[in-house]
Coordinates of N, CA and C in Angstrom, one line a residue:
N23 N 6.1 36.7 5.2 CA 7.5 37.0 4.7 C 8.4 37.1 5.9
R24 N 9.6 36.5 5.8 CA 10.5 36.4 6.9 C 11.0 37.8 7.4
I25 N 11.2 38.7 6.5 CA 11.7 40.0 6.9 C 10.6 40.8 7.7
K26 N 9.4 40.7 7.3 CA 8.3 41.4 8.1 C 8.2 40.8 9.5
Y27 N 8.3 39.5 9.5 CA 8.2 38.8 10.8 C 9.3 39.2 11.7
L28 N 10.5 39.2 11.2 CA 11.7 39.5 12.0 C 11.7 41.0 12.4
R29 N 11.2 41.8 11.5 CA 11.1 43.3 11.8 C 10.1 43.4 13.0
K30 N 9.0 42.7 13.0 CA 8.0 42.7 14.0 C 8.6 42.2 15.4
I31 N 9.2 41.1 15.4 CA 9.7 40.5 16.6 C 10.9 41.3 17.2
S32 N 11.7 41.9 16.3 CA 12.9 42.7 16.7 C 12.5 43.9 17.6
K33 N 11.2 44.4 17.4 CA 10.8 45.5 18.2 C 10.4 45.1 19.6
S34 N 10.2 43.8 19.8 CA 9.8 43.3 21.2 C 11.0 42.6 21.9
I35 N 12.1 42.7 21.4 CA 13.3 42.0 22.0 C 13.7 42.9 23.2
S36 N 13.9 42.2 24.3 CA 14.4 42.9 25.5 C 15.6 42.1 26.1
L37 N 16.3 42.8 27.0 CA 17.5 42.2 27.6 C 17.1 40.9 28.4
N38 N 15.9 40.9 29.0 CA 15.5 39.7 29.7 C 15.3 38.5 28.8
K39 N 14.8 38.8 27.6 CA 14.6 37.7 26.6 C 15.9 37.2 26.1
L40 N 16.9 38.1 26.1 CA 18.3 37.7 25.6 C 19.0 36.8 26.7
K41 N 18.5 36.8 27.9 CA 19.1 36.0 28.9 C 18.5 34.5 29.0
S42 N 17.6 34.3 28.1 CA 16.9 33.0 28.1 C 17.9 31.8 27.7
K43 N 17.8 30.8 28.5 CA 18.6 29.6 28.2 C 18.2 28.9 26.9
K44 N 17.0 29.2 26.4 CA 16.5 28.7 25.1 C 17.4 29.1 24.0
L45 N 18.1 30.3 24.1 CA 19.0 30.8 23.1 C 20.3 29.9 22.9
L46 N 20.5 29.0 23.8 CA 21.7 28.2 23.8 C 21.6 27.0 23.0
N47 N 20.4 26.7 22.4 CA 20.3 25.4 21.7 C 20.8 25.5 20.3
D48 N 21.0 24.3 19.7 CA 21.7 24.2 18.4 C 20.9 24.9 17.3
E49 N 19.5 24.9 17.4 CA 18.7 25.5 16.4 C 19.0 27.0 16.3
V50 N 19.2 27.6 17.4 CA 19.5 29.0 17.4 C 20.8 29.3 16.8
A51 N 21.8 28.4 17.0 CA 23.1 28.6 16.4 C 23.1 28.5 14.9
V52 N 22.3 27.5 14.4 CA 22.1 27.3 13.0 C 21.4 28.5 12.4
V53 N 20.4 29.0 13.0 CA 19.6 30.2 12.5 C 20.5 31.4 12.5
A54 N 21.3 31.6 13.5 CA 22.2 32.7 13.6 C 23.2 32.7 12.4
S55 N 23.7 31.5 12.1 CA 24.6 31.4 11.0 C 23.9 31.7 9.7
Q56 N 22.7 31.3 9.5 CA 21.9 31.6 8.3 C 21.6 33.0 8.2
I57 N 21.2 33.7 9.3 CA 20.9 35.1 9.3 C 22.1 35.9 8.8
A58 N 23.3 35.5 9.2 CA 24.5 36.2 8.8 C 24.7 36.2 7.3
K59 N 24.1 35.1 6.6 CA 24.3 35.0 5.2 C 23.2 35.9 4.4
D60 N 22.1 36.1 5.0 CA 21.0 36.8 4.4 C 21.1 38.3 4.7
L61 N 21.6 39.1 3.7 CA 21.9 40.5 4.0 C 20.7 41.3 4.5
K62 N 19.5 41.0 4.0 CA 18.3 41.8 4.4 C 18.0 41.6 5.9
I63 N 18.1 40.3 6.2 CA 17.8 39.9 7.7 C 19.0 40.4 8.5
R64 N 20.2 40.3 8.0 CA 21.3 40.7 8.8 C 21.3 42.2 9.1
K65 N 20.8 43.0 8.2 CA 20.7 44.4 8.3 C 19.8 44.7 9.5
L66 N 18.7 44.0 9.6 CA 17.8 44.2 10.8 C 18.4 43.9 12.1
V67 N 19.1 42.7 12.1 CA 19.7 42.3 13.4 C 20.9 43.2 13.7
L68 N 21.6 43.7 12.7 CA 22.7 44.6 12.9 C 22.3 45.9 13.6
K69 N 21.2 46.4 13.1 CA 20.6 47.6 13.7 C 20.3 47.5 15.2
F70 N 19.7 46.3 15.5 CA 19.4 46.1 16.9 C 20.7 45.9 17.7
Q71 N 21.7 45.2 17.2 CA 23.0 45.0 17.9 C 23.7 46.3 18.1
R72 N 23.7 47.1 17.1 CA 24.4 48.4 17.3 C 23.7 49.3 18.3
K73 N 22.4 49.3 18.3 CA 21.6 50.1 19.3 C 22.0 49.6 20.7
L74 N 22.0 48.3 20.9 CA 22.4 47.7 22.2 C 23.8 48.1 22.6
A75 N 24.7 48.1 21.6 CA 26.1 48.3 21.9 C 26.4 49.8 22.2
Y76 N 25.8 50.7 21.4 CA 26.1 52.1 21.6 C 25.1 52.8 22.5
S77 N 23.9 52.2 22.8 CA 23.0 52.9 23.7 C 22.4 51.8 24.6
P78 N 23.3 51.3 25.5 CA 22.8 50.3 26.4 C 21.8 50.9 27.4
P79 N 20.9 50.1 28.0 CA 19.9 50.6 29.0 C 20.7 51.5 30.0
K80 N 20.0 52.5 30.5 CA 20.6 53.5 31.4 C 21.3 52.9 32.7
K81 N 20.7 51.8 33.2 CA 21.2 51.2 34.4 C 22.6 50.5 34.2
Y82 N 23.0 50.4 32.9 CA 24.3 49.8 32.6 C 25.3 50.9 32.2
R83 N 26.6 50.6 32.4 CA 27.6 51.6 32.1 C 28.3 51.3 30.8
G84 N 27.8 50.3 30.1 CA 28.5 49.9 28.8 C 27.8 48.6 28.4
S85 N 28.4 48.0 27.4 CA 27.9 46.8 26.9 C 29.0 45.8 26.5
I86 N 28.6 44.5 26.6 CA 29.5 43.5 26.1 C 28.7 42.6 25.1
L87 N 29.2 42.5 23.9 CA 28.5 41.7 22.9 C 29.3 40.5 22.5
D88 N 28.6 39.4 22.2 CA 29.2 38.2 21.9 C 28.7 37.7 20.6
G89 N 29.6 37.4 19.7 CA 29.1 36.9 18.4 C 30.3 36.7 17.4
R90 N 30.0 36.1 16.3 CA 31.1 35.8 15.4 C 31.6 36.9 14.5
D91 N 30.8 38.0 14.4 CA 31.2 39.1 13.6 C 31.1 40.4 14.4
I92 N 31.0 40.4 15.7 CA 30.9 41.6 16.5 C 32.0 42.5 16.3
A93 N 33.3 42.1 16.4 CA 34.4 42.9 16.3 C 34.7 43.4 14.9
S94 N 34.3 42.6 13.9 CA 34.6 43.0 12.5 C 33.5 43.7 11.8
V95 N 32.3 43.5 12.2 CA 31.1 44.1 11.5 C 30.3 45.0 12.4
V96 N 29.9 44.5 13.6 CA 28.9 45.1 14.4 C 29.5 46.4 15.0
V97 N 30.6 46.3 15.7 CA 31.2 47.4 16.4 C 32.7 47.4 16.1
P98 N 33.1 47.6 14.9 CA 34.5 47.6 14.5 C 35.3 48.6 15.2
N99 N 34.7 49.7 15.8 CA 35.4 50.7 16.5 C 35.3 50.6 18.0
A100 N 34.9 49.4 18.5 CA 34.8 49.1 19.9 C 36.1 49.4 20.6
N101 N 36.0 49.9 21.9 CA 37.2 50.2 22.6 C 38.1 49.0 22.9
I102 N 37.5 47.9 23.2 CA 38.3 46.6 23.5 C 37.6 45.5 22.8
K103 N 38.3 44.7 22.0 CA 37.8 43.6 21.3 C 38.6 42.3 21.6
F104 N 37.9 41.2 21.8 CA 38.5 39.9 22.0 C 38.1 38.9 20.9
Y105 N 39.0 38.1 20.5 CA 38.7 36.9 19.7 C 39.1 35.7 20.5
I106 N 38.0 35.1 21.0 CA 38.2 34.0 21.9 C 38.0 32.7 21.2
T107 N 39.0 31.8 21.4 CA 39.0 30.6 20.6 C 39.4 29.4 21.6
A108 N 39.3 28.2 21.1 CA 39.8 27.1 21.8 C 39.9 25.9 20.8
N109 N 40.6 24.9 21.1 CA 40.7 23.7 20.3 C 39.3 23.2 20.0
Q110 N 39.0 22.8 18.8 CA 37.7 22.4 18.4 C 37.1 21.3 19.2
K111 N 37.9 20.3 19.5 CA 37.4 19.2 20.3 C 37.1 19.6 21.7
I112 N 37.8 20.5 22.3 CA 37.5 21.1 23.6 C 36.3 21.9 23.6
R113 N 36.1 22.7 22.5 CA 34.9 23.5 22.4 C 33.7 22.5 22.3
A114 N 33.8 21.4 21.5 CA 32.7 20.5 21.3 C 32.4 19.8 22.7
K115 N 33.4 19.5 23.4 CA 33.2 18.9 24.8 C 32.4 19.8 25.7
R116 N 32.8 21.1 25.6 CA 32.1 22.1 26.5 C 30.7 22.3 26.0
R117 N 30.5 22.3 24.7 CA 29.1 22.5 24.1 C 28.3 21.3 24.5
L118 N 28.8 20.1 24.4 CA 28.1 18.9 24.8 C 27.6 19.0 26.2
K119 N 28.5 19.4 27.1 CA 28.1 19.6 28.5 C 27.0 20.6 28.7
E120 N 27.1 21.7 28.0 CA 26.1 22.7 28.0 C 24.7 22.2 27.5
L121 N 24.7 21.5 26.4 CA 23.5 20.9 25.9 C 22.9 19.9 26.8
K122 N 23.7 19.0 27.4 CA 23.2 18.0 28.3 C 22.6 18.7 29.5
N123 N 23.2 19.8 30.0 CA 22.6 20.5 31.1 C 21.2 21.1 30.8
L124 N 21.0 21.3 29.5 CA 19.7 21.8 29.0 C 18.7 20.6 28.7
G125 N 19.2 19.4 29.0 CA 18.3 18.2 28.8 C 18.4 17.7 27.4
K126 N 19.3 18.1 26.6 CA 19.4 17.6 25.2 C 20.1 16.3 25.2
K127 N 19.6 15.4 24.3 CA 20.3 14.1 24.2 C 21.1 14.1 22.8
V128 N 22.4 14.4 22.9 CA 23.2 14.5 21.8 C 24.5 13.7 22.1
S129 N 25.2 13.4 21.0 CA 26.5 12.7 21.2 C 27.6 13.7 20.9
F130 N 28.8 13.4 21.4 CA 30.0 14.2 21.2 C 30.2 14.4 19.7
N131 N 30.1 13.2 18.9 CA 30.4 13.3 17.5 C 29.4 14.2 16.7
E132 N 28.2 14.2 17.2 CA 27.1 15.0 16.6 C 27.5 16.5 16.8
V133 N 27.8 16.8 18.0 CA 28.2 18.2 18.4 C 29.4 18.7 17.6
L134 N 30.4 17.8 17.6 CA 31.7 18.1 16.9 C 31.4 18.4 15.4
K135 N 30.6 17.5 14.8 CA 30.3 17.6 13.3 C 29.6 18.9 13.0
K136 N 28.6 19.2 13.8 CA 27.8 20.5 13.6 C 28.7 21.7 13.8
M137 N 29.6 21.6 14.8 CA 30.5 22.7 15.1 C 31.5 22.9 13.9
K138 N 32.0 21.9 13.4 CA 33.0 22.0 12.3 C 32.3 22.6 11.1
K139 N 31.0 22.2 10.8 CA 30.3 22.7 9.7 C 30.0 24.2 9.9
R140 N 29.5 24.6 11.1 CA 29.2 26.0 11.3 C 30.5 26.8 11.2
D141 N 31.6 26.4 11.8 CA 32.9 27.1 11.7 C 33.3 27.3 10.2
R142 N 33.2 26.2 9.5 CA 33.6 26.3 8.0 C 32.6 27.3 7.3
D143 N 31.3 27.1 7.5 CA 30.3 28.0 6.9 C 30.6 29.4 7.3
D144 N 30.8 29.7 8.5 CA 31.0 31.1 9.0 C 32.3 31.7 8.5
R145 N 33.3 30.9 8.3 CA 34.6 31.4 7.8 C 34.6 31.6 6.3
T146 N 33.8 30.9 5.6 CA 33.8 31.0 4.1 C 32.6 31.7 3.5
R147 N 31.6 32.2 4.3 CA 30.5 32.8 3.7 C 30.9 34.1 3.1
R148 N 30.1 34.6 2.2 CA 30.5 35.8 1.4 C 30.6 37.1 2.2
H149 N 29.6 37.3 3.1 CA 29.6 38.5 3.9 C 29.7 38.2 5.4
N150 N 30.2 39.1 6.1 CA 30.2 39.0 7.6 C 30.9 37.7 8.1
K151 N 32.1 37.5 7.5 CA 32.8 36.2 7.9 C 33.3 36.2 9.3
L152 N 33.4 35.1 9.9 CA 34.1 34.9 11.1 C 35.6 35.1 10.9
K153 N 36.1 36.1 11.6 CA 37.5 36.4 11.5 C 38.0 37.2 12.7
K154 N 39.3 37.1 12.9 CA 39.9 37.9 14.0 C 40.4 39.2 13.4
T155 N 40.0 40.3 14.0 CA 40.5 41.6 13.5 C 41.9 41.8 14.0
R156 N 42.6 42.7 13.3 CA 44.0 43.0 13.7 C 44.1 43.6 15.2
D157 N 43.0 44.3 15.5 CA 43.1 45.0 16.9 C 42.4 44.2 18.0
S158 N 42.0 43.0 17.7 CA 41.4 42.1 18.7 C 42.4 41.4 19.5
Y159 N 42.2 41.3 20.8 CA 43.1 40.4 21.6 C 42.7 39.0 21.5
L160 N 43.7 38.1 21.2 CA 43.4 36.7 21.0 C 43.5 36.0 22.4
I161 N 42.4 35.3 22.8 CA 42.5 34.6 24.0 C 42.1 33.1 23.6
N162 N 43.1 32.2 23.8 CA 42.9 30.8 23.6 C 42.5 30.2 24.9
T163 N 41.3 29.7 25.0 CA 40.8 29.2 26.3 C 40.9 27.6 26.4
T164 N 41.6 27.0 25.5 CA 41.7 25.6 25.4 C 42.1 25.0 26.8
D165 N 43.1 25.5 27.4 CA 43.6 25.0 28.7 C 43.2 25.9 29.9
L166 N 42.1 26.7 29.7 CA 41.7 27.6 30.8 C 40.3 27.2 31.3
T167 N 40.1 27.5 32.6 CA 38.7 27.3 33.1 C 38.0 28.6 32.8
I168 N 36.7 28.6 33.1 CA 35.9 29.8 32.8 C 36.4 30.9 33.6
R169 N 36.8 30.7 34.9 CA 37.3 31.8 35.7 C 38.6 32.3 35.2
E170 N 39.5 31.4 34.8 CA 40.8 31.8 34.3 C 40.6 32.6 33.0
S171 N 39.7 32.2 32.1 CA 39.4 32.9 30.9 C 38.9 34.4 31.2
F172 N 38.0 34.4 32.2 CA 37.5 35.7 32.6 C 38.6 36.6 33.1
L173 N 39.4 36.1 34.0 CA 40.5 36.9 34.6 C 41.5 37.3 33.6
K174 N 41.7 36.5 32.5 CA 42.6 36.9 31.5 C 42.0 38.1 30.7
A175 N 40.8 38.1 30.4 CA 40.1 39.2 29.7 C 40.0 40.4 30.6
K176 N 39.7 40.2 31.9 CA 39.6 41.3 32.8 C 41.0 42.0 33.0
K177 N 42.0 41.3 33.0 CA 43.4 41.9 33.1 C 43.6 42.9 31.9
I178 N 43.2 42.4 30.7 CA 43.4 43.3 29.5 C 42.5 44.5 29.6
V179 N 41.2 44.3 30.0 CA 40.3 45.4 30.2 C 40.8 46.4 31.2
D180 N 41.3 45.9 32.4 CA 41.8 46.8 33.4 C 43.0 47.6 32.9
R181 N 43.9 47.0 32.1 CA 45.1 47.7 31.6 C 44.6 48.7 30.5
E182 N 43.6 48.4 29.7 CA 43.2 49.3 28.7 C 42.4 50.5 29.2
I183 N 41.7 50.4 30.3 CA 40.9 51.5 30.7 C 41.6 52.4 31.7
K184 N 42.9 52.1 32.0 CA 43.7 53.0 32.9 C 44.1 54.3 32.2

C-alpha cells in the first residue's frame, strides 16, 4: 500500500537526501503534483514539511521551504513568504537547461508542454492549489538572473527582519 510505504520512507528522510540532484527530474515533479491531490499522502508529507519548517535542525537558525503550496497550506503563518514566478517560456528554457545539465535528453517543446500541464493541474486541483497568498511578496524573475532574484528577495528579508 502506498501510504504504508510513504510512511516508512518519510521516517528516513534527511536534509542530505533533500539535497540530491535526483530530486530535480521530471518524474519527481509529476509525483509531487500527484501527492498534492491525494489527501492521505499529502497529510504525511505535510507533517514532515511542517516539522522541518518549525523545528529545523539545531545547526540552522531557521528554514526556507520551496513548493507550490508552502505559503498557502504548509506554513500560512510564515514570517516572510514569496510567490516567485516568471514567463512560462522563460521557465521552460531554464528547466530545459537544468535537465540537460543532469544529462536528460528532452526538447524545449516537451518541457514547455509538461510545465503547462503541471501548472494547469496545480492551479485547478481541488485541494492545496497553487496560488499566491495576499501576504506573499510577488517576485517576477522573467528578466532577472539567479543573483538578481536572490538579491531582490534578500532586500525584502533584510527590510522585514529589522
